[in-house]
Tab-separated table of C-alpha atoms in Angstrom:
chain	number	residue	atom	x	y	z
A	144	UNK	CA	-0.404	0.304	0.440
A	145	UNK	CA	2.827	2.498	1.214
A	146	UNK	CA	4.567	1.850	-2.049
A	147	UNK	CA	1.310	1.965	-4.629
A	148	UNK	CA	0.980	6.327	-2.595
A	149	UNK	CA	4.224	7.017	-3.001
A	150	UNK	CA	3.871	6.205	-6.797
A	151	UNK	CA	1.422	8.316	-6.800
A	152	UNK	CA	3.089	11.813	-6.647
A	153	UNK	CA	2.580	14.678	-9.246
A	154	UNK	CA	4.889	16.688	-11.255
A	155	UNK	CA	4.341	19.315	-8.109
A	156	UNK	CA	4.527	16.889	-5.877
A	157	UNK	CA	1.366	16.204	-4.782
A	158	UNK	CA	-0.437	13.453	-4.823
A	159	UNK	CA	-2.775	12.267	-7.456
A	160	UNK	CA	-5.891	11.711	-7.459
A	161	UNK	CA	-6.809	9.573	-9.451
A	162	UNK	CA	-3.656	8.553	-10.256
A	163	UNK	CA	-3.400	6.805	-6.900
A	164	UNK	CA	-6.627	5.511	-8.002
A	165	UNK	CA	-4.864	3.866	-10.560
A	166	UNK	CA	-2.225	2.089	-8.345
A	167	UNK	CA	-4.323	1.403	-5.489
A	168	UNK	CA	-6.800	-0.644	-8.181
A	169	UNK	CA	-3.505	-2.641	-9.112
A	170	UNK	CA	-2.486	-4.155	-5.747
A	171	UNK	CA	-3.950	-6.751	-4.289
A	172	UNK	CA	-6.583	-6.979	-2.317
A	173	UNK	CA	-7.845	-3.448	-2.115
A	174	UNK	CA	-11.289	-2.073	-1.982
A	175	UNK	CA	-13.433	1.288	-1.903
A	176	UNK	CA	-11.181	3.017	-3.890
A	177	UNK	CA	-14.077	4.224	-6.595
A	178	UNK	CA	-15.550	6.229	-4.210
A	179	UNK	CA	-11.617	8.266	-3.048
A	180	UNK	CA	-12.148	11.734	-4.052
A	181	UNK	CA	-9.591	13.323	-1.717
A	182	UNK	CA	-7.271	12.881	1.026
A	183	UNK	CA	-7.433	11.749	3.654
A	184	UNK	CA	-9.025	8.623	3.002
A	185	UNK	CA	-9.839	5.123	4.009
A	186	UNK	CA	-10.131	1.946	1.597
A	187	UNK	CA	-10.699	-1.894	2.432
A	188	UNK	CA	-7.481	-4.194	2.614
A	189	UNK	CA	-7.960	-7.353	2.919
A	190	UNK	CA	-10.712	-6.964	5.910
A	191	UNK	CA	-8.231	-3.830	7.507
A	192	UNK	CA	-9.726	-0.389	7.192
A	193	UNK	CA	-6.009	1.498	5.918
A	194	UNK	CA	-5.901	4.887	6.082
A	195	UNK	CA	-3.850	7.103	3.797
A	196	UNK	CA	-3.903	11.067	4.981
A	197	UNK	CA	-2.742	13.510	3.183
A	198	UNK	CA	0.811	13.404	2.834
A	199	UNK	CA	0.849	10.312	1.992
A	200	UNK	CA	1.284	8.111	4.604
A	201	UNK	CA	-0.532	4.519	5.553
A	202	UNK	CA	-1.768	3.184	8.737
A	203	UNK	CA	-4.030	0.685	9.883
A	204	UNK	CA	-6.455	1.178	11.882
A	205	UNK	CA	-6.532	-0.951	14.677
A	206	UNK	CA	-8.938	-2.515	15.807
A	207	UNK	CA	-10.604	-4.069	19.229
A	208	UNK	CA	-9.545	-7.154	20.378
A	209	UNK	CA	-11.584	-8.873	19.852
A	210	UNK	CA	-14.422	-6.807	18.701
A	211	UNK	CA	-14.678	-4.793	15.075
A	212	UNK	CA	-15.202	-1.491	14.274
A	213	UNK	CA	-16.404	-1.793	10.794
A	214	UNK	CA	-20.037	-2.875	11.484
A	215	UNK	CA	-22.139	-2.185	14.675
A	216	UNK	CA	-24.101	-4.753	15.775
A	217	UNK	CA	-27.772	-4.271	16.957
A	218	UNK	CA	-27.929	-8.443	18.666
A	219	UNK	CA	-26.359	-11.059	19.623
A	220	UNK	CA	-26.487	-14.704	17.549
A	221	UNK	CA	-26.875	-16.354	20.699
A	222	UNK	CA	-30.404	-13.646	21.093
A	223	UNK	CA	-31.207	-14.129	17.405
A	224	UNK	CA	-30.646	-18.316	18.002
A	225	UNK	CA	-33.533	-18.171	21.050
A	226	UNK	CA	-35.733	-16.933	19.046
A	227	UNK	CA	-35.925	-18.857	15.930
A	228	UNK	CA	-37.495	-16.077	13.694
A	229	UNK	CA	-36.630	-13.214	11.598
A	230	UNK	CA	-35.034	-9.754	13.170
A	231	UNK	CA	-36.728	-8.076	10.601
A	232	UNK	CA	-38.393	-8.901	7.622
A	233	UNK	CA	-37.888	-5.338	5.942
A	234	UNK	CA	-34.045	-4.756	6.533
A	235	UNK	CA	-30.802	-6.711	7.067
A	236	UNK	CA	-29.411	-7.288	10.899
A	237	UNK	CA	-25.717	-6.767	12.085
A	238	UNK	CA	-25.582	-10.229	15.265
A	239	UNK	CA	-22.019	-9.548	17.050
A	240	UNK	CA	-21.533	-14.089	18.115
A	241	UNK	CA	-19.193	-14.815	21.482
A	242	UNK	CA	-16.261	-14.379	20.194
A	243	UNK	CA	-17.180	-10.569	18.976
A	244	UNK	CA	-17.334	-12.285	15.233
A	245	UNK	CA	-19.636	-10.080	12.739
A	246	UNK	CA	-22.663	-12.101	11.357
A	247	UNK	CA	-24.793	-9.901	9.055
A	248	UNK	CA	-28.593	-11.328	9.134
A	249	UNK	CA	-30.630	-11.177	5.673
A	250	UNK	CA	-33.707	-9.508	5.823
A	251	UNK	CA	-35.923	-12.220	6.199
A	252	UNK	CA	-34.047	-15.420	7.398
A	253	UNK	CA	-33.475	-17.138	10.703
A	254	UNK	CA	-30.840	-18.087	12.215
A	255	UNK	CA	-31.090	-22.329	11.123
A	256	UNK	CA	-31.581	-24.690	14.330
A	257	UNK	CA	-29.001	-26.587	13.283
A	258	UNK	CA	-26.130	-23.013	13.379
A	259	UNK	CA	-23.357	-23.496	15.400
A	260	UNK	CA	-23.269	-20.866	18.080
A	261	UNK	CA	-20.570	-18.768	17.004
A	262	UNK	CA	-18.343	-17.936	12.527
A	263	UNK	CA	-15.552	-20.972	13.287
A	264	UNK	CA	-18.372	-23.441	13.624
A	265	UNK	CA	-20.592	-22.368	11.085
A	266	UNK	CA	-23.062	-19.587	10.161
A	267	UNK	CA	-26.321	-21.220	9.636
A	268	UNK	CA	-29.879	-19.497	7.678
A	269	UNK	CA	-32.673	-20.429	6.714
A	270	UNK	CA	-35.244	-18.555	4.683
A	271	UNK	CA	-38.381	-17.554	6.171
A	272	UNK	CA	-40.175	-15.102	5.009
A	273	UNK	CA	-39.251	-14.817	1.188
A	274	UNK	CA	-42.221	-17.293	-0.820
A	275	UNK	CA	-41.021	-19.083	-2.926
A	276	UNK	CA	-37.522	-20.152	-1.504
A	277	UNK	CA	-39.032	-20.552	2.415
A	278	UNK	CA	-36.150	-23.338	3.730
A	279	UNK	CA	-33.559	-22.994	1.668
A	280	UNK	CA	-30.100	-22.226	3.945
A	281	UNK	CA	-27.366	-21.249	3.023
A	282	UNK	CA	-23.834	-20.767	5.942
A	283	UNK	CA	-21.799	-17.576	6.938
A	284	UNK	CA	-18.595	-18.297	5.464
A	285	UNK	CA	-16.126	-14.519	7.316
A	286	UNK	CA	-13.872	-12.478	5.603
A	287	UNK	CA	-11.298	-11.094	7.140
A	288	UNK	CA	-10.163	-11.728	10.781
A	289	UNK	CA	-11.947	-14.159	12.751
A	290	UNK	CA	-11.741	-14.776	16.417
A	291	UNK	CA	-11.872	-18.534	17.609
A	292	UNK	CA	-11.728	-16.732	21.863
A	293	UNK	CA	-13.994	-14.804	23.500
A	294	UNK	CA	-11.396	-12.098	25.247
A	295	UNK	CA	-10.350	-11.674	21.818
A	296	UNK	CA	-6.555	-12.966	22.697
A	297	UNK	CA	-6.709	-15.773	19.160
A	298	UNK	CA	-7.150	-14.986	15.190
A	299	UNK	CA	-7.345	-16.674	12.000
A	300	UNK	CA	-7.626	-14.353	9.359
A	301	UNK	CA	-9.181	-15.065	5.506
A	302	UNK	CA	-8.269	-13.643	3.131
A	303	UNK	CA	-11.247	-12.640	0.274
A	304	UNK	CA	-8.732	-13.777	-3.357
A	305	UNK	CA	-9.381	-16.781	-6.284
A	306	UNK	CA	-6.769	-20.301	-4.892
A	307	UNK	CA	-5.174	-23.093	-5.036
A	308	UNK	CA	-4.187	-25.001	-3.492
A	309	UNK	CA	-1.083	-27.735	-3.138
A	310	UNK	CA	-1.685	-31.308	-2.414
A	311	UNK	CA	-1.352	-30.869	1.913
A	312	UNK	CA	-4.155	-28.065	1.705
A	313	UNK	CA	-2.272	-24.806	2.178
A	314	UNK	CA	-3.286	-22.013	0.065
A	315	UNK	CA	-1.655	-19.477	-2.712
A	316	UNK	CA	-3.462	-16.107	-2.931
A	317	UNK	CA	-3.740	-15.025	-6.770
A	318	UNK	CA	-6.551	-12.200	-6.750
A	319	UNK	CA	-8.011	-10.667	-10.500
A	320	UNK	CA	-4.146	-12.136	-11.668
A	321	UNK	CA	-4.780	-16.055	-14.443
A	322	UNK	CA	-4.741	-18.995	-12.582
A	323	UNK	CA	-2.674	-21.518	-15.107
A	324	UNK	CA	-3.039	-25.392	-14.503
A	325	UNK	CA	-1.544	-27.950	-16.963
A	326	UNK	CA	-2.384	-31.480	-18.011
A	327	UNK	CA	-2.316	-32.481	-14.659
A	328	UNK	CA	-4.620	-30.227	-13.249
A	329	UNK	CA	-1.818	-28.487	-11.210
A	330	UNK	CA	-1.188	-24.982	-10.932
A	331	UNK	CA	1.771	-23.838	-12.778
A	332	UNK	CA	3.677	-20.749	-14.097
A	333	UNK	CA	1.962	-17.733	-15.869
A	334	UNK	CA	4.821	-17.737	-19.182
A	335	UNK	CA	2.611	-21.147	-19.378
A	336	UNK	CA	0.035	-19.208	-20.234
A	337	UNK	CA	-0.098	-20.070	-23.555
A	338	UNK	CA	0.677	-24.198	-23.543
A	339	UNK	CA	-2.114	-24.752	-21.184
A	340	UNK	CA	-5.767	-23.389	-19.278
A	341	UNK	CA	-6.471	-20.838	-18.262
A	342	UNK	CA	-8.890	-19.045	-15.428
A	343	UNK	CA	-10.075	-15.676	-15.222
A	344	UNK	CA	-12.739	-13.777	-13.388
A	345	UNK	CA	-14.015	-11.619	-15.780
A	346	UNK	CA	-16.419	-8.500	-15.435
A	347	UNK	CA	-17.873	-9.267	-18.930
A	348	UNK	CA	-17.449	-11.972	-21.116
A	349	UNK	CA	-18.822	-12.337	-25.277
A	350	UNK	CA	-17.954	-16.530	-25.153
A	351	UNK	CA	-21.875	-16.963	-24.272
A	352	UNK	CA	-20.645	-18.274	-20.530
A	353	UNK	CA	-22.562	-15.271	-17.817
A	354	UNK	CA	-19.071	-13.373	-15.363
A	355	UNK	CA	-20.810	-12.900	-11.944
A	356	UNK	CA	-23.491	-9.881	-12.045
A	357	UNK	CA	-20.600	-7.653	-10.649
A	358	UNK	CA	-17.530	-9.628	-9.080
A	359	UNK	CA	-15.910	-5.524	-7.886
A	360	UNK	CA	-19.611	-5.038	-6.690
A	361	UNK	CA	-19.335	-8.416	-4.413
A	362	UNK	CA	-14.963	-7.587	-3.542
A	363	UNK	CA	-16.623	-4.425	-1.995
A	364	UNK	CA	-19.625	-4.902	-0.484
A	365	UNK	CA	-18.735	-9.167	0.471
A	366	UNK	CA	-14.497	-7.039	2.973
A	367	UNK	CA	-17.187	-3.765	4.231
A	368	UNK	CA	-19.320	-6.835	5.537
A	369	UNK	CA	-17.086	-9.284	6.449
A	370	UNK	CA	-17.908	-12.041	4.761
A	371	UNK	CA	-20.687	-13.929	2.802
A	372	UNK	CA	-23.088	-17.017	2.188
A	373	UNK	CA	-22.826	-19.738	0.564
A	374	UNK	CA	-25.361	-22.090	-0.273
A	375	UNK	CA	-25.220	-25.085	2.825
A	376	UNK	CA	-26.885	-27.209	-0.495
A	377	UNK	CA	-26.413	-27.753	-4.056
A	378	UNK	CA	-28.550	-26.291	-5.786
A	379	UNK	CA	-32.604	-27.935	-5.834
A	380	UNK	CA	-35.017	-27.683	-7.555
A	381	UNK	CA	-38.171	-25.299	-6.063
A	382	UNK	CA	-40.332	-28.735	-6.845
A	383	UNK	CA	-39.420	-31.970	-4.848
A	384	UNK	CA	-41.645	-35.006	-6.480
A	385	UNK	CA	-39.258	-36.325	-8.588
A	386	UNK	CA	-35.101	-34.951	-10.127
A	387	UNK	CA	-34.886	-33.470	-12.791
A	388	UNK	CA	-34.101	-35.530	-15.853
A	389	UNK	CA	-32.252	-34.680	-19.676
A	390	UNK	CA	-35.991	-33.679	-20.784
A	391	UNK	CA	-37.829	-32.753	-17.339
A	392	UNK	CA	-38.075	-28.733	-17.088
A	393	UNK	CA	-37.987	-27.438	-13.165
A	394	UNK	CA	-38.673	-23.422	-14.616
A	395	UNK	CA	-37.568	-20.524	-13.319
A	396	UNK	CA	-37.190	-20.959	-9.333
A	397	UNK	CA	-34.584	-23.416	-7.339
A	398	UNK	CA	-34.072	-23.218	-3.457
A	399	UNK	CA	-31.101	-24.848	-0.848
A	400	UNK	CA	-33.572	-27.247	0.993
A	401	UNK	CA	-32.306	-30.251	2.867
A	402	UNK	CA	-35.104	-32.352	1.137
A	403	UNK	CA	-35.016	-31.711	-2.685
A	404	UNK	CA	-33.702	-33.458	-5.675
A	405	UNK	CA	-29.957	-31.646	-7.087
A	406	UNK	CA	-31.245	-29.600	-10.086
A	407	UNK	CA	-29.057	-30.745	-12.564
A	408	UNK	CA	-28.917	-30.712	-16.473
A	409	UNK	CA	-28.340	-27.329	-16.348
A	410	UNK	CA	-25.902	-25.755	-17.943
A	411	UNK	CA	-23.365	-22.703	-16.352
A	412	UNK	CA	-25.844	-19.197	-18.025
A	413	UNK	CA	-28.829	-21.487	-17.575
A	414	UNK	CA	-27.422	-21.771	-13.718
A	415	UNK	CA	-26.233	-18.834	-13.616
A	416	UNK	CA	-29.751	-17.619	-14.387
A	417	UNK	CA	-31.015	-18.439	-12.268
A	418	UNK	CA	-29.180	-17.710	-9.370
A	419	UNK	CA	-28.680	-14.247	-10.062
A	420	UNK	CA	-32.904	-14.098	-10.193
A	421	UNK	CA	-33.012	-16.792	-6.757
A	422	UNK	CA	-33.913	-13.608	-4.841
A	423	UNK	CA	-35.535	-9.671	-5.770
A	424	UNK	CA	-34.651	-7.983	-2.490
A	425	UNK	CA	-33.161	-4.344	-1.846
A	426	UNK	CA	-30.827	-6.619	0.905
A	427	UNK	CA	-28.891	-8.191	-0.349
A	428	UNK	CA	-28.066	-10.186	-4.008
A	429	UNK	CA	-28.041	-13.907	-5.037
A	430	UNK	CA	-25.436	-14.883	-7.005
A	431	UNK	CA	-24.264	-17.877	-8.640
A	432	UNK	CA	-21.007	-19.375	-6.843
A	433	UNK	CA	-17.235	-16.740	-8.327
A	434	UNK	CA	-14.251	-18.160	-7.634
A	435	UNK	CA	-13.662	-15.913	-4.800
A	436	UNK	CA	-15.962	-17.135	-3.743
A	437	UNK	CA	-14.876	-20.986	-3.772
A	438	UNK	CA	-11.683	-20.444	-2.609
A	439	UNK	CA	-12.308	-17.937	-0.102
A	440	UNK	CA	-14.626	-21.305	1.577
A	441	UNK	CA	-12.839	-23.163	0.681
A	442	UNK	CA	-9.589	-21.379	2.846
A	443	UNK	CA	-12.943	-21.364	5.694
A	444	UNK	CA	-13.239	-23.789	5.627
A	445	UNK	CA	-9.943	-25.670	6.509
A	446	UNK	CA	-8.944	-23.196	8.687
A	447	UNK	CA	-12.089	-24.318	10.675
A	448	UNK	CA	-13.063	-27.493	9.662
A	449	UNK	CA	-11.970	-30.795	11.018
A	450	UNK	CA	-9.887	-31.701	7.782
A	451	UNK	CA	-7.168	-29.688	7.645
A	452	UNK	CA	-6.693	-30.457	3.581
A	453	UNK	CA	-10.288	-30.347	2.672
A	454	UNK	CA	-9.563	-28.328	-0.634
A	455	UNK	CA	-7.795	-31.806	-1.729
A	456	UNK	CA	-10.972	-34.034	-0.725
A	457	UNK	CA	-11.797	-36.178	-3.360
A	458	UNK	CA	-15.123	-37.502	-2.974
A	459	UNK	CA	-16.890	-39.328	-0.266
A	460	UNK	CA	-19.849	-40.941	-2.007
A	461	UNK	CA	-19.646	-43.653	-4.550
A	462	UNK	CA	-22.572	-43.137	-6.449
A	463	UNK	CA	-24.650	-39.931	-7.342
A	464	UNK	CA	-26.599	-39.034	-4.282
A	465	UNK	CA	-30.319	-37.195	-6.134
A	466	UNK	CA	-30.695	-35.583	-2.738
A	467	UNK	CA	-27.429	-34.873	-1.346
A	468	UNK	CA	-25.171	-36.749	0.800
A	469	UNK	CA	-27.305	-35.609	3.920
A	470	UNK	CA	-29.836	-38.295	3.462
A	471	UNK	CA	-26.645	-40.474	2.142
A	472	UNK	CA	-25.034	-42.877	5.947
A	473	UNK	CA	-22.129	-40.778	7.963
A	474	UNK	CA	-19.762	-42.332	6.508
A	475	UNK	CA	-20.523	-40.976	2.643
A	476	UNK	CA	-21.420	-37.637	3.839
A	477	UNK	CA	-19.774	-34.841	3.209
A	478	UNK	CA	-19.926	-32.278	6.089
A	479	UNK	CA	-17.507	-29.711	6.878
A	480	UNK	CA	-18.523	-26.420	9.111
A	481	UNK	CA	-22.381	-27.151	8.717
A	482	UNK	CA	-21.343	-26.966	4.627
A	483	UNK	CA	-22.273	-30.330	2.708
A	484	UNK	CA	-20.776	-31.863	-0.077
A	485	UNK	CA	-19.136	-28.948	-1.995
A	486	UNK	CA	-15.525	-32.372	-2.361
A	487	UNK	CA	-18.408	-35.211	-2.906
A	488	UNK	CA	-22.077	-35.909	-5.169
A	489	UNK	CA	-21.256	-33.636	-8.264
A	490	UNK	CA	-19.322	-30.454	-9.901
A	491	UNK	CA	-21.277	-27.570	-9.366
A	492	UNK	CA	-20.878	-24.615	-12.884
A	493	UNK	CA	-19.511	-21.405	-11.854
A	494	UNK	CA	-19.005	-17.850	-12.889
A	495	UNK	CA	-15.151	-17.681	-13.714
A	496	UNK	CA	-14.472	-18.075	-16.902
A	497	UNK	CA	-11.784	-20.433	-19.144
A	498	UNK	CA	-9.389	-20.831	-21.858
A	499	UNK	CA	-6.780	-22.789	-23.639
A	500	UNK	CA	-4.348	-22.581	-26.412
A	501	UNK	CA	-7.566	-19.509	-27.031
A	502	UNK	CA	-9.908	-21.516	-27.955
A	503	UNK	CA	-12.938	-20.364	-27.494
A	504	UNK	CA	-15.409	-23.668	-27.155
A	505	UNK	CA	-15.254	-24.540	-23.559
A	506	UNK	CA	-15.033	-20.982	-21.316
A	507	UNK	CA	-17.485	-22.958	-17.809
A	508	UNK	CA	-15.512	-23.828	-14.713
A	509	UNK	CA	-16.320	-26.734	-13.018
A	510	UNK	CA	-15.782	-26.821	-9.380
A	511	UNK	CA	-15.835	-29.656	-6.970
A	512	UNK	CA	-15.446	-33.148	-6.377
A	513	UNK	CA	-17.078	-36.155	-8.782
A	514	UNK	CA	-18.777	-39.126	-7.094
A	515	UNK	CA	-17.482	-40.779	-10.463
A	516	UNK	CA	-13.569	-39.784	-10.040
A	517	UNK	CA	-10.543	-39.599	-8.132
A	518	UNK	CA	-9.488	-36.766	-9.607
A	519	UNK	CA	-11.681	-34.631	-9.444
A	520	UNK	CA	-11.167	-32.773	-5.581
A	521	UNK	CA	-12.901	-29.661	-3.888
A	522	UNK	CA	-10.587	-26.874	-5.596
A	523	UNK	CA	-9.388	-28.636	-9.187
A	524	UNK	CA	-10.655	-26.134	-12.644
A	525	UNK	CA	-12.047	-28.499	-14.939
A	526	UNK	CA	-13.338	-26.396	-18.107
A	527	UNK	CA	-16.415	-26.965	-20.820
A	528	UNK	CA	-19.131	-25.314	-22.696
A	529	UNK	CA	-21.344	-23.350	-22.795
A	530	UNK	CA	-24.590	-25.983	-23.642
A	531	UNK	CA	-22.669	-28.783	-21.885
A	532	UNK	CA	-25.129	-31.138	-19.158
A	533	UNK	CA	-25.540	-33.911	-17.717
A	534	UNK	CA	-26.632	-35.421	-14.836
A	535	UNK	CA	-23.675	-35.442	-12.533
A	536	UNK	CA	-23.772	-31.219	-12.142
A	537	UNK	CA	-26.196	-28.750	-10.413
A	538	UNK	CA	-24.689	-24.887	-9.516
A	539	UNK	CA	-24.553	-23.584	-5.740
A	540	UNK	CA	-26.363	-19.977	-5.174
A	541	UNK	CA	-24.433	-17.465	-3.312
A	542	UNK	CA	-25.487	-14.442	-1.030
A	543	UNK	CA	-24.276	-11.770	-0.297
A	544	UNK	CA	-25.782	-7.833	1.432
């Protein structure tokens, strides 16, 4: 940050605001740049509020131990659990858990009875107010510093980014940079981009695949609100009478319910449309999982879950589970921090853009484990065409405020 600021001085010896904004946009993890009009100013870097004064000095705005100074909670997670109902149907509510971590509860949602009592265990929310999606469940993915005890003296940091993961689970952050994957499915050097597949989270595409509604807005809002939600389960059909097959039309509505059939035989553009239209509420936005959301969730799950290599976990089940592994016996279930089936059952569409040796026919990216093959694992990236469908390809919506 300091280097970016020092490189923003104009010929008159003062900081050029436009140059500053351009330099900050090139700095990994920085959000809130577009709102800068003068100095002093504040931006957010990897979940931390950072001040830039008129002389170009960069300082972190210190957080109180066990607290958070960017959002003010109006209720506790414990109170929300006890109420067993939405705290508001017209606006979002800022909560804090017993460790003083922030959770933003969307309007019309309650805390699910199976939720953990703190962020590290997996906070589950349930829709109780939106007519077509009542019963849908999502899990909070925290971003920034996460406190792990009541005194605020122990913490982990979950940085919002795009990642690759080594075999031992070690993450490498890429931010907005290209990720190059070789023929063995492993990351390689950027200079090898012409020989292998590359993956990017683009703001737009003219290849027919769907991108996130607004990836920069997602990054900024998620950092400001210290987290986002991902579907607790793979997307389900709105009608539970039978599982979708290649010739069945399941309409324009999806849910994220425990007892629903998985929504398969869906193209990436259709998965994005269904996710983006799942909710029409001014208090929050629904979208298809993007690569920032998928990878950051992986970091969270293996940081606080029981599997420290969850990003490299192969599928636990060996046949397609029509209602997800939550209906299988415990030995084959895939559950970590209250999130189901990111490593198991079916692969999932995302909004990440894929390309291979300048070939343009497979721009869509699949993520996640796959019951049929041990080659697939949670963090894998696989490219397919915009019209590809199958019984074992699904998707997962996300929410952010």
